[in-house]
mmCIF file of C-alpha atoms and ligand atoms in Angstrom:
data_model
loop_
_atom_site.group_PDB
_atom_site.id
_atom_site.type_symbol
_atom_site.label_atom_id
_atom_site.label_comp_id
_atom_site.label_asym_id
_atom_site.label_seq_id
_atom_site.Cartn_x
_atom_site.Cartn_y
_atom_site.Cartn_z
ATOM 1 C CA UNK N 1 10.791 24.262 12.161
ATOM 2 C CA UNK N 2 8.095 26.717 13.159
ATOM 3 C CA UNK N 3 4.815 24.866 13.735
ATOM 4 C CA UNK N 4 1.396 26.094 12.639
ATOM 5 C CA UNK N 5 -1.234 24.111 14.541
ATOM 6 C CA UNK N 6 -4.888 23.550 13.608
ATOM 7 C CA UNK N 7 -7.538 21.639 15.560
ATOM 8 C CA UNK N 8 -9.195 20.921 12.238
ATOM 9 C CA UNK N 9 -8.226 21.759 8.658
ATOM 10 C CA UNK N 10 -9.115 20.294 5.245
ATOM 11 C CA UNK N 11 -5.544 19.136 4.476
ATOM 12 C CA UNK N 12 -2.170 20.068 5.972
ATOM 13 C CA UNK N 13 -0.548 19.424 2.571
ATOM 14 C CA UNK N 14 -2.924 21.886 0.866
ATOM 15 C CA UNK N 15 -2.215 24.474 3.569
ATOM 16 C CA UNK N 16 1.559 23.948 3.262
ATOM 17 C CA UNK N 17 1.338 24.327 -0.532
ATOM 18 C CA UNK N 18 -0.507 27.625 -0.097
ATOM 19 C CA UNK N 19 2.173 28.812 2.320
ATOM 20 C CA UNK N 20 4.858 27.756 -0.189
ATOM 21 C CA UNK N 21 3.159 29.867 -2.852
ATOM 22 C CA UNK N 22 3.367 32.808 -0.432
ATOM 23 C CA UNK N 23 7.129 32.257 -0.120
ATOM 24 C CA UNK N 24 7.257 30.506 3.264
ATOM 25 C CA UNK N 25 9.800 27.814 4.183
ATOM 26 C CA UNK N 26 10.985 25.627 7.039
ATOM 27 C CA UNK N 27 7.657 25.192 8.654
ATOM 28 C CA UNK N 28 5.323 22.454 9.725
ATOM 29 C CA UNK N 29 1.543 22.479 9.452
ATOM 30 C CA UNK N 30 0.102 20.154 12.110
ATOM 31 C CA UNK N 31 -3.521 19.175 12.713
ATOM 32 C CA UNK N 32 -5.512 17.043 15.132
ATOM 33 C CA UNK N 33 -8.088 16.314 12.437
ATOM 34 C CA UNK N 34 -8.270 16.703 8.649
ATOM 35 C CA UNK N 35 -11.615 16.957 6.893
ATOM 36 C CA UNK N 36 -10.226 16.531 3.357
ATOM 37 C CA UNK N 37 -6.965 14.599 3.776
ATOM 38 C CA UNK N 38 -5.419 13.419 0.501
ATOM 39 C CA UNK N 39 -3.471 10.252 -0.157
ATOM 40 C CA UNK N 40 -1.426 8.953 -3.055
ATOM 41 C CA UNK N 41 -3.140 8.506 -6.414
ATOM 42 C CA UNK N 42 -5.654 11.151 -5.355
ATOM 43 C CA UNK N 43 -7.290 8.820 -2.833
ATOM 44 C CA UNK N 44 -9.022 10.126 0.292
ATOM 45 C CA UNK N 45 -6.972 9.866 3.470
ATOM 46 C CA UNK N 46 -9.114 9.363 6.526
ATOM 47 C CA UNK N 47 -7.813 11.648 9.286
ATOM 48 C CA UNK N 48 -9.931 11.556 12.438
ATOM 49 C CA UNK N 49 -9.068 13.445 15.618
ATOM 50 C CA UNK N 50 -6.256 11.737 17.555
ATOM 51 C CA UNK N 51 -3.848 11.220 14.671
ATOM 52 C CA UNK N 52 -0.649 13.054 13.832
ATOM 53 C CA UNK N 53 -1.369 14.727 10.487
ATOM 54 C CA UNK N 54 1.425 17.018 9.429
ATOM 55 C CA UNK N 55 3.233 18.538 6.466
ATOM 56 C CA UNK N 56 6.810 19.776 6.391
ATOM 57 C CA UNK N 57 7.604 22.591 3.955
ATOM 58 C CA UNK N 58 11.233 23.286 3.044
ATOM 59 C CA UNK N 59 13.388 24.369 0.115
ATOM 60 C CA UNK N 60 16.303 21.989 -0.408
ATOM 61 C CA UNK N 61 19.005 22.971 -2.875
ATOM 62 C CA UNK N 62 18.769 19.816 -5.019
ATOM 63 C CA UNK N 63 17.569 18.815 -8.490
ATOM 64 C CA UNK N 64 13.972 17.568 -8.781
ATOM 65 C CA UNK N 65 15.214 14.047 -9.457
ATOM 66 C CA UNK N 66 16.676 13.817 -5.931
ATOM 67 C CA UNK N 67 13.395 14.585 -4.181
ATOM 68 C CA UNK N 68 12.310 10.941 -3.626
ATOM 69 C CA UNK N 69 15.000 10.692 -0.967
ATOM 70 C CA UNK N 70 12.956 13.020 1.266
ATOM 71 C CA UNK N 71 10.024 10.632 1.167
ATOM 72 C CA UNK N 72 12.318 7.826 2.296
ATOM 73 C CA UNK N 73 13.688 10.130 4.995
ATOM 74 C CA UNK N 74 10.157 10.657 6.285
ATOM 75 C CA UNK N 75 9.573 6.897 6.436
ATOM 76 C CA UNK N 76 12.800 6.423 8.399
ATOM 77 C CA UNK N 77 11.985 9.287 10.788
ATOM 78 C CA UNK N 78 8.510 7.919 11.555
ATOM 79 C CA UNK N 79 9.833 4.392 11.985
ATOM 80 C CA UNK N 80 12.387 5.568 14.534
ATOM 81 C CA UNK N 81 9.818 7.591 16.452
ATOM 82 C CA UNK N 82 7.395 4.628 16.415
ATOM 83 C CA UNK N 83 10.067 2.247 17.701
ATOM 84 C CA UNK N 84 10.898 4.642 20.518
ATOM 85 C CA UNK N 85 7.217 4.552 21.373
ATOM 86 C CA UNK N 86 7.475 0.757 21.589
ATOM 87 C CA UNK N 87 5.969 -0.117 18.201
ATOM 88 C CA UNK N 88 8.117 -2.380 15.978
ATOM 89 C CA UNK N 89 7.437 -0.717 12.658
ATOM 90 C CA UNK N 90 9.217 -1.567 9.387
ATOM 91 C CA UNK N 91 9.306 0.025 5.938
ATOM 92 C CA UNK N 92 7.890 -1.493 2.762
ATOM 93 C CA UNK N 93 9.350 0.100 -0.364
ATOM 94 C CA UNK N 94 9.148 2.888 -1.035
ATOM 95 C CA UNK N 95 7.572 4.458 2.011
ATOM 96 C CA UNK N 96 4.857 2.396 3.654
ATOM 97 C CA UNK N 97 5.436 2.132 7.372
ATOM 98 C CA UNK N 98 3.892 -1.131 8.486
ATOM 99 C CA UNK N 99 3.539 -3.368 11.507
ATOM 100 C CA UNK N 100 3.599 -7.140 11.108
ATOM 101 C CA UNK N 101 0.759 -9.268 12.406
ATOM 102 C CA UNK N 102 1.701 -12.854 11.646
ATOM 103 C CA UNK N 103 1.683 -13.072 7.867
ATOM 104 C CA UNK N 104 -0.152 -9.784 7.381
ATOM 105 C CA UNK N 105 1.281 -6.266 7.379
ATOM 106 C CA UNK N 106 -0.861 -3.418 8.652
ATOM 107 C CA UNK N 107 -0.413 0.181 7.630
ATOM 108 C CA UNK N 108 0.520 2.692 10.333
ATOM 109 C CA UNK N 109 1.547 5.712 8.267
ATOM 110 C CA UNK N 110 0.930 7.337 4.895
ATOM 111 C CA UNK N 111 3.368 9.723 3.230
ATOM 112 C CA UNK N 112 2.571 12.067 0.348
ATOM 113 C CA UNK N 113 5.304 14.281 -1.094
ATOM 114 C CA UNK N 114 4.502 17.184 -3.385
ATOM 115 C CA UNK N 115 6.933 19.606 -4.958
ATOM 116 C CA UNK N 116 7.473 22.346 -7.467
ATOM 117 C CA UNK N 117 10.493 23.687 -9.299
ATOM 118 C CA UNK N 118 12.632 23.420 -12.403
ATOM 119 C CA UNK N 119 14.338 20.182 -13.410
ATOM 120 C CA UNK N 120 17.716 21.294 -12.108
ATOM 121 C CA UNK N 121 16.440 22.804 -8.890
ATOM 122 C CA UNK N 122 13.566 22.220 -6.513
ATOM 123 C CA UNK N 123 11.694 25.350 -5.455
ATOM 124 C CA UNK N 124 9.842 23.777 -2.535
ATOM 125 C CA UNK N 125 8.986 20.347 -1.163
ATOM 126 C CA UNK N 126 6.016 19.474 1.023
ATOM 127 C CA UNK N 127 6.347 16.120 2.763
ATOM 128 C CA UNK N 128 2.967 15.123 4.182
ATOM 129 C CA UNK N 129 3.042 12.510 6.919
ATOM 130 C CA UNK N 130 -0.099 10.929 8.318
ATOM 131 C CA UNK N 131 0.368 8.764 11.405
ATOM 132 C CA UNK N 132 -2.488 6.751 12.843
ATOM 133 C CA UNK N 133 -1.471 7.682 16.382
ATOM 134 C CA UNK N 134 -4.304 7.604 18.915
ATOM 135 C CA UNK N 135 -7.047 6.447 16.616
ATOM 136 C CA UNK N 136 -9.116 3.277 16.609
ATOM 137 C CA UNK N 137 -8.241 1.305 13.436
ATOM 138 C CA UNK N 138 -11.905 0.304 13.388
ATOM 139 C CA UNK N 139 -12.716 3.935 12.533
ATOM 140 C CA UNK N 140 -10.460 3.803 9.444
ATOM 141 C CA UNK N 141 -11.281 2.288 6.036
ATOM 142 C CA UNK N 142 -10.724 -1.464 6.159
ATOM 143 C CA UNK N 143 -9.219 -1.707 2.644
ATOM 144 C CA UNK N 144 -6.103 0.060 3.888
ATOM 145 C CA UNK N 145 -5.568 -2.689 6.467
ATOM 146 C CA UNK N 146 -4.845 -0.047 9.086
ATOM 147 C CA UNK N 147 -3.320 -0.173 12.516
ATOM 148 C CA UNK N 148 -2.419 2.619 14.933
ATOM 149 C CA UNK N 149 0.170 3.381 17.589
ATOM 150 C CA UNK N 150 -2.441 3.187 20.359
ATOM 151 C CA UNK N 151 -3.796 -0.140 19.060
ATOM 152 C CA UNK N 152 -0.283 -1.628 18.928
ATOM 153 C CA UNK N 153 0.692 -0.320 22.372
ATOM 154 C CA UNK N 154 -2.592 -0.927 24.097
ATOM 155 C CA UNK N 155 -2.483 2.654 25.376
ATOM 156 C CA UNK N 156 -2.289 6.134 23.849
ATOM 157 C CA UNK N 157 1.014 7.600 22.788
ATOM 158 C CA UNK N 158 2.216 11.043 23.921
ATOM 159 C CA UNK N 159 1.596 12.774 20.598
ATOM 160 C CA UNK N 160 3.644 15.817 21.504
ATOM 161 C CA UNK N 161 6.741 13.786 22.278
ATOM 162 C CA UNK N 162 6.194 11.516 19.287
ATOM 163 C CA UNK N 163 5.839 14.483 16.912
ATOM 164 C CA UNK N 164 8.915 16.159 18.371
ATOM 165 C CA UNK N 165 11.042 13.022 17.884
ATOM 166 C CA UNK N 166 9.693 12.523 14.380
ATOM 167 C CA UNK N 167 10.561 16.092 13.374
ATOM 168 C CA UNK N 168 14.020 15.947 14.976
ATOM 169 C CA UNK N 169 14.840 12.790 13.032
ATOM 170 C CA UNK N 170 13.421 14.168 9.800
ATOM 171 C CA UNK N 171 15.340 17.408 10.156
ATOM 172 C CA UNK N 172 18.649 15.575 10.623
ATOM 173 C CA UNK N 173 18.021 13.212 7.689
ATOM 174 C CA UNK N 174 16.892 15.855 5.188
ATOM 175 C CA UNK N 175 20.149 17.724 5.791
ATOM 176 C CA UNK N 176 22.193 14.597 5.174
ATOM 177 C CA UNK N 177 20.543 12.813 2.228
ATOM 178 C CA UNK N 178 23.541 10.464 1.939
ATOM 179 C CA UNK N 179 22.673 8.918 5.308
ATOM 180 C CA UNK N 180 19.064 8.182 4.361
ATOM 181 C CA UNK N 181 19.579 5.022 2.321
ATOM 182 C CA UNK N 182 21.630 3.241 4.992
ATOM 183 C CA UNK N 183 19.049 4.118 7.607
ATOM 184 C CA UNK N 184 16.270 2.960 5.274
ATOM 185 C CA UNK N 185 17.984 -0.410 4.684
ATOM 186 C CA UNK N 186 18.083 -0.940 8.443
ATOM 187 C CA UNK N 187 14.264 -0.896 8.689
ATOM 188 C CA UNK N 188 13.358 -2.287 5.266
ATOM 189 C CA UNK N 189 11.043 -5.278 5.137
ATOM 190 C CA UNK N 190 11.175 -5.438 1.321
ATOM 191 C CA UNK N 191 14.838 -6.367 0.809
ATOM 192 C CA UNK N 192 15.394 -10.088 0.323
ATOM 193 C CA UNK N 193 11.735 -10.655 -0.537
ATOM 194 C CA UNK N 194 10.084 -11.784 -3.755
ATOM 195 C CA UNK N 195 8.090 -8.794 -4.943
ATOM 196 C CA UNK N 196 5.699 -7.756 -7.661
ATOM 197 C CA UNK N 197 5.943 -4.072 -8.569
ATOM 198 C CA UNK N 198 3.226 -2.493 -10.694
ATOM 199 C CA UNK N 199 4.314 0.633 -12.540
ATOM 200 C CA UNK N 200 2.091 2.594 -14.903
ATOM 201 C CA UNK N 201 3.803 0.925 -17.860
ATOM 202 C CA UNK N 202 4.741 -2.584 -16.665
ATOM 203 C CA UNK N 203 4.836 -5.199 -13.934
ATOM 204 C CA UNK N 204 8.163 -6.399 -12.558
ATOM 205 C CA UNK N 205 8.560 -9.591 -10.549
ATOM 206 C CA UNK N 206 11.659 -10.830 -8.809
ATOM 207 C CA UNK N 207 13.782 -10.559 -5.683
ATOM 208 C CA UNK N 208 14.221 -7.088 -4.198
ATOM 209 C CA UNK N 209 17.947 -6.942 -3.500
ATOM 210 C CA UNK N 210 18.752 -3.306 -2.716
ATOM 211 C CA UNK N 211 17.781 0.337 -2.853
ATOM 212 C CA UNK N 212 19.610 2.966 -4.905
ATOM 213 C CA UNK N 213 19.762 6.757 -4.652
ATOM 214 C CA UNK N 214 17.416 8.578 -4.688
ATOM 215 C CA UNK N 215 15.064 5.721 -3.770
ATOM 216 C CA UNK N 216 14.856 3.191 -6.606
ATOM 217 C CA UNK N 217 14.359 -0.494 -5.910
ATOM 218 C CA UNK N 218 16.819 -2.955 -7.449
ATOM 219 C CA UNK N 219 15.023 -6.146 -8.486
ATOM 220 C CA UNK N 220 16.667 -9.327 -9.801
ATOM 221 C CA UNK N 221 14.259 -10.785 -12.333
ATOM 222 C CA UNK N 222 14.534 -13.848 -14.568
ATOM 223 C CA UNK N 223 15.610 -11.600 -17.414
ATOM 224 C CA UNK N 224 18.126 -9.503 -15.485
ATOM 225 C CA UNK N 225 18.444 -6.602 -13.053
ATOM 226 C CA UNK N 226 15.715 -3.959 -13.072
ATOM 227 C CA UNK N 227 15.913 -0.544 -11.402
ATOM 228 C CA UNK N 228 12.412 0.633 -10.468
ATOM 229 C CA UNK N 229 11.922 4.256 -9.504
ATOM 230 C CA UNK N 230 8.218 4.175 -8.571
ATOM 231 C CA UNK N 231 5.302 1.785 -8.348
ATOM 232 C CA UNK N 232 2.992 -0.203 -6.118
ATOM 233 C CA UNK N 233 4.941 -2.976 -4.435
ATOM 234 C CA UNK N 234 3.504 -6.259 -3.206
ATOM 235 C CA UNK N 235 5.482 -8.692 -1.052
ATOM 236 C CA UNK N 236 4.957 -12.185 -2.452
ATOM 237 C CA UNK N 237 7.036 -14.183 0.046
HETATM 238 C C1 BTN L 301 -0.926 7.524 1.227
HETATM 239 O O1 BTN L 301 -1.749 7.447 0.303
HETATM 240 O O2 BTN L 301 -0.499 6.523 1.789
HETATM 241 C C2 BTN L 301 -0.411 8.883 1.659
HETATM 242 C C3 BTN L 301 -1.262 9.528 2.721
HETATM 243 C C4 BTN L 301 -0.721 10.872 3.203
HETATM 244 C C5 BTN L 301 -1.565 11.500 4.292
HETATM 245 C C6 BTN L 301 -0.950 12.724 4.888
HETATM 246 S S1 BTN L 301 -1.786 13.255 6.357
HETATM 247 C C7 BTN L 301 -0.928 14.783 6.338
HETATM 248 C C8 BTN L 301 -0.854 15.221 4.889
HETATM 249 N N1 BTN L 301 -2.049 15.951 4.482
HETATM 250 C C9 BTN L 301 -2.746 15.320 3.539
HETATM 251 O O3 BTN L 301 -3.810 15.724 3.031
HETATM 252 N N2 BTN L 301 -2.140 14.152 3.222
HETATM 253 C C10 BTN L 301 -0.910 13.962 3.996
#
């Protein structure tokens, strides 16, 4: 990927979307600080200097329905890079990269995927990855229950090396979508747990038993097996 670097920018995802509209592909927008970072459900994403805030723009030759696999790929890539940096991260379905602290799980990474295209073919995908790298979790909103690489390690991480490893892993995974689910299972903290998943239309409770292409959770409930493609997932026990 070519990398476009900014000391400060409103949002790397917004910039990558603009570049997509201009016809660009296979590039990464990277920033030290975002002044208008966006999260899922249109929430603000706090992005102080010291983080790794980046968006990958590419044009995979797949139907729209397959795109969730790229979000899982991003979670796997970040988890691997974090583990190499000495931080034992795990993935909560679908793509929260967390670190365990006793019974609690703290959030290290946020991922926001945006895309455009026709049903049978994606035109572009922007995978936005926000890593709390060298930031003080005390400077981040408490509701998110945040942690950071530097807080976990007790010293700053080499952001250049971390970003390079993250992008290498992501590049390999996005070209081999079949390999993503196995890799995801390896780091999943959700499988085997009792979960409650809130979707816009219903709430599903049961044991999370597996993940299915392109990223749906398989839940055994009292009334049978449910396949959930998206939702907010809570680990009950
Ligand atoms: C979430 O709500 O958990 C997703 C947060 C995604 C944040 C990243 S930081 C880089 C990219 N640019 C943005 O504005 N958002 C994403």
